[in-house]
Amino acid sequence: MGSSSQLPSDFLWGFATASYQIEGAVEADGRGPSIWDTFCKIPGKIAGGASGDVACDSYNRTHEDIELLKKCNAQAYRFSISWSRVIPLGGRNDPVNEKGLQHYVKFVDDLLEAGIVPLVTLYHWDLPDELDKRYGGLLNKEEFVADFSNYSRIIFNALGSKVKYWITFNEPWCSSVLGYNVGQFAPGRTSDRKRNPVGDGSTEPWIVGHNLLVAHGAAVKIYREEFKARDGGEIGITLNGDWAEPWDPENPADVEACDRKIEFAISWFADPIYHGKYPDSMVKQLGDRLPKWTAEDIALVRGSNDFYGMNHYCANYIKAKTGEPEATDIAGNLELLLQNKAGEWVGPETQSPWLRPSAIGFRKLLKWLSDRYDYPKIYVTENGTSLKNENDLPLEQLLKDEFRTQYFRDYIGAMADAYTLDGVNVRAYMAWSLMDNFEWAEGYETRFGVTFVDYENNQKRLPKESARTIGEIFDQYIEKA
Ligand code: GBH
């Protein structure tokens, strides 16, 4: 692929993690529980009955993690802040936990001293549990927006002079759909009564998505009005989204369904931000179940991205469904498949049932987003892969993760092609993940790290081959200044 393709000399690359997936130390220094602490305690929700209680113990090992980043020659590190460490009960009238806050101040100082640029995510799914209990958490617009605004302001105040890249929410699609429709993620609400006695998957995900957008807009307004002039940083939201190819390229319904799939996954959030409205396909299918924009709310949301945060992993074949969509349908009345009509797989198997790599899909989606949103500056905030049966390999073999290394070669190459050949304005890339960690409902069985974490041996960290190679790959592509 595109051997002459390049990336700009100021391109920023590094690795990503998230608080609940790596920190552990869930009761240290006054941290309050998040909805994930609570969710993990419900039998049957997490593979192997696991939780983030210990995870990678990163709360106590910030120095080891920084050493890892240095070893990889990483320029940047994207991590998230645990809201309930900073405000254990979460709310705007609840006390601030100075120790929790100072942990992050110190961590950022240490990163900067090591020459590593911090990218900070304010919210990677770990809502303070009290807010869920107190007023229904993400379902309650007025309360949630006010509390998230307060929390954001506290963080901007403490870190604003040092942090230049802010991400409000990680993957609001996951919070909304997996948390309130499928019920696979905290708080686990769903219409599926076998999973949970409460929840309405036909309405709640759309309400939650709307509220997250408004909260994002409110935090951006605070940043721009109170901090940006002083601190000069950038702020945006991170959206997940995979590429879509038709199951049957000869069938116009499948071809059409591909755009609809991306609209339901990505444009649900990106259209309000860049175009000031929900996509027509969603309005058409969801009618009154999709909340209406008030003039005040859409004014907050429209134009609220300084950059587009892109999480991307794979591609799917899309088959249009015939007949009326079900009330709990969240995808756009279509099926997500891993094989096309001709029986071809979208990519090789991994440990994650949803993830089959297809690097060309990355290039195509970068172009799709650029066409739809007028060539925004894109920061890839996550990209990576698990590996079939990695957890069962003998250590020596496990550390030679050629499959993951090849994934990065292919995906970074596809990104360079998008930049060089398609004019896509992509400016940063964070690989998921710096280390193996708590993979949500899949527990610790699925590994995404470029570093092996030995959960049986005091969370010892051992870099895999991919940890070394990513830097070499970027060296090839980034233009010398
Ligand atoms: C990211 O989400 C997360 O930000 C990160 O925390 C996580 O560790 C990482 O990926 C690896 O999983 O089951 O068919 O409904 C990735 C986006 C979107 C991937 C939902 C799984 C489930 C598809 N995720 N998807 S399905």
mmCIF file of C-alpha atoms and ligand atoms in Angstrom, residues 18 21 124-125 170-171 173-174 178 184 240 311 313 336 354 382 432 437 439-440 448, ligand 1:
data_model
loop_
_atom_site.group_PDB
_atom_site.id
_atom_site.type_symbol
_atom_site.label_atom_id
_atom_site.label_comp_id
_atom_site.label_asym_id
_atom_site.label_seq_id
_atom_site.Cartn_x
_atom_site.Cartn_y
_atom_site.Cartn_z
ATOM 1 C CA ALA A 18 -9.254 4.601 30.352
ATOM 2 C CA GLN A 21 -9.950 -0.250 32.750
ATOM 3 C CA HIS A 124 -14.984 7.157 29.731
ATOM 4 C CA TRP A 125 -18.203 5.541 31.017
ATOM 5 C CA ASN A 170 -15.717 8.702 24.955
ATOM 6 C CA GLU A 171 -18.121 6.945 22.599
ATOM 7 C CA TRP A 173 -22.988 5.524 21.360
ATOM 8 C CA CYS A 174 -21.725 2.883 23.793
ATOM 9 C CA LEU A 178 -24.921 -0.710 25.386
ATOM 10 C CA GLN A 184 -24.462 -5.219 28.244
ATOM 11 C CA ASN A 240 -16.840 5.231 17.758
ATOM 12 C CA ASN A 311 -12.294 5.614 17.589
ATOM 13 C CA TYR A 313 -11.528 -0.780 14.888
ATOM 14 C CA LEU A 336 -24.317 -6.366 10.803
ATOM 15 C CA TRP A 354 -17.288 -8.002 16.701
ATOM 16 C CA GLU A 382 -8.361 4.744 19.531
ATOM 17 C CA TRP A 432 -5.558 1.147 21.899
ATOM 18 C CA ASN A 437 -6.656 -4.092 30.720
ATOM 19 C CA GLU A 439 -12.121 -5.183 28.683
ATOM 20 C CA TRP A 440 -15.541 -4.300 30.161
ATOM 21 C CA PHE A 448 -5.803 -5.209 23.541
HETATM 22 C C1 GBH B 1 -13.572 0.915 22.611
HETATM 23 O O1 GBH B 1 -14.870 0.694 22.156
HETATM 24 C C2 GBH B 1 -13.585 1.465 24.008
HETATM 25 O O2 GBH B 1 -13.496 2.874 24.006
HETATM 26 C C3 GBH B 1 -12.509 0.882 24.887
HETATM 27 O O3 GBH B 1 -12.771 1.204 26.223
HETATM 28 C C4 GBH B 1 -12.428 -0.607 24.658
HETATM 29 O O4 GBH B 1 -11.558 -1.244 25.541
HETATM 30 C C5 GBH B 1 -11.980 -0.827 23.236
HETATM 31 O O5 GBH B 1 -12.875 -0.236 22.360
HETATM 32 C C6 GBH B 1 -11.858 -2.301 22.822
HETATM 33 O O6 GBH B 1 -13.093 -2.916 22.845
HETATM 34 O O7 GBH B 1 -21.445 -6.263 20.105
HETATM 35 O O8 GBH B 1 -21.922 -6.031 17.747
HETATM 36 O O9 GBH B 1 -23.014 -4.597 19.364
HETATM 37 C C7 GBH B 1 -14.934 0.077 20.911
HETATM 38 C C8 GBH B 1 -16.259 0.246 20.257
HETATM 39 C C9 GBH B 1 -18.426 -0.455 20.002
HETATM 40 C C10 GBH B 1 -16.705 -2.082 20.096
HETATM 41 C C11 GBH B 1 -19.433 -1.540 20.233
HETATM 42 C C12 GBH B 1 -17.707 -3.156 20.357
HETATM 43 C C13 GBH B 1 -19.946 -3.847 20.062
HETATM 44 C C14 GBH B 1 -20.572 -4.216 18.794
HETATM 45 N N1 GBH B 1 -17.158 -0.813 20.579
HETATM 46 N N2 GBH B 1 -18.965 -2.808 19.778
HETATM 47 S S1 GBH B 1 -21.844 -5.366 19.032
#
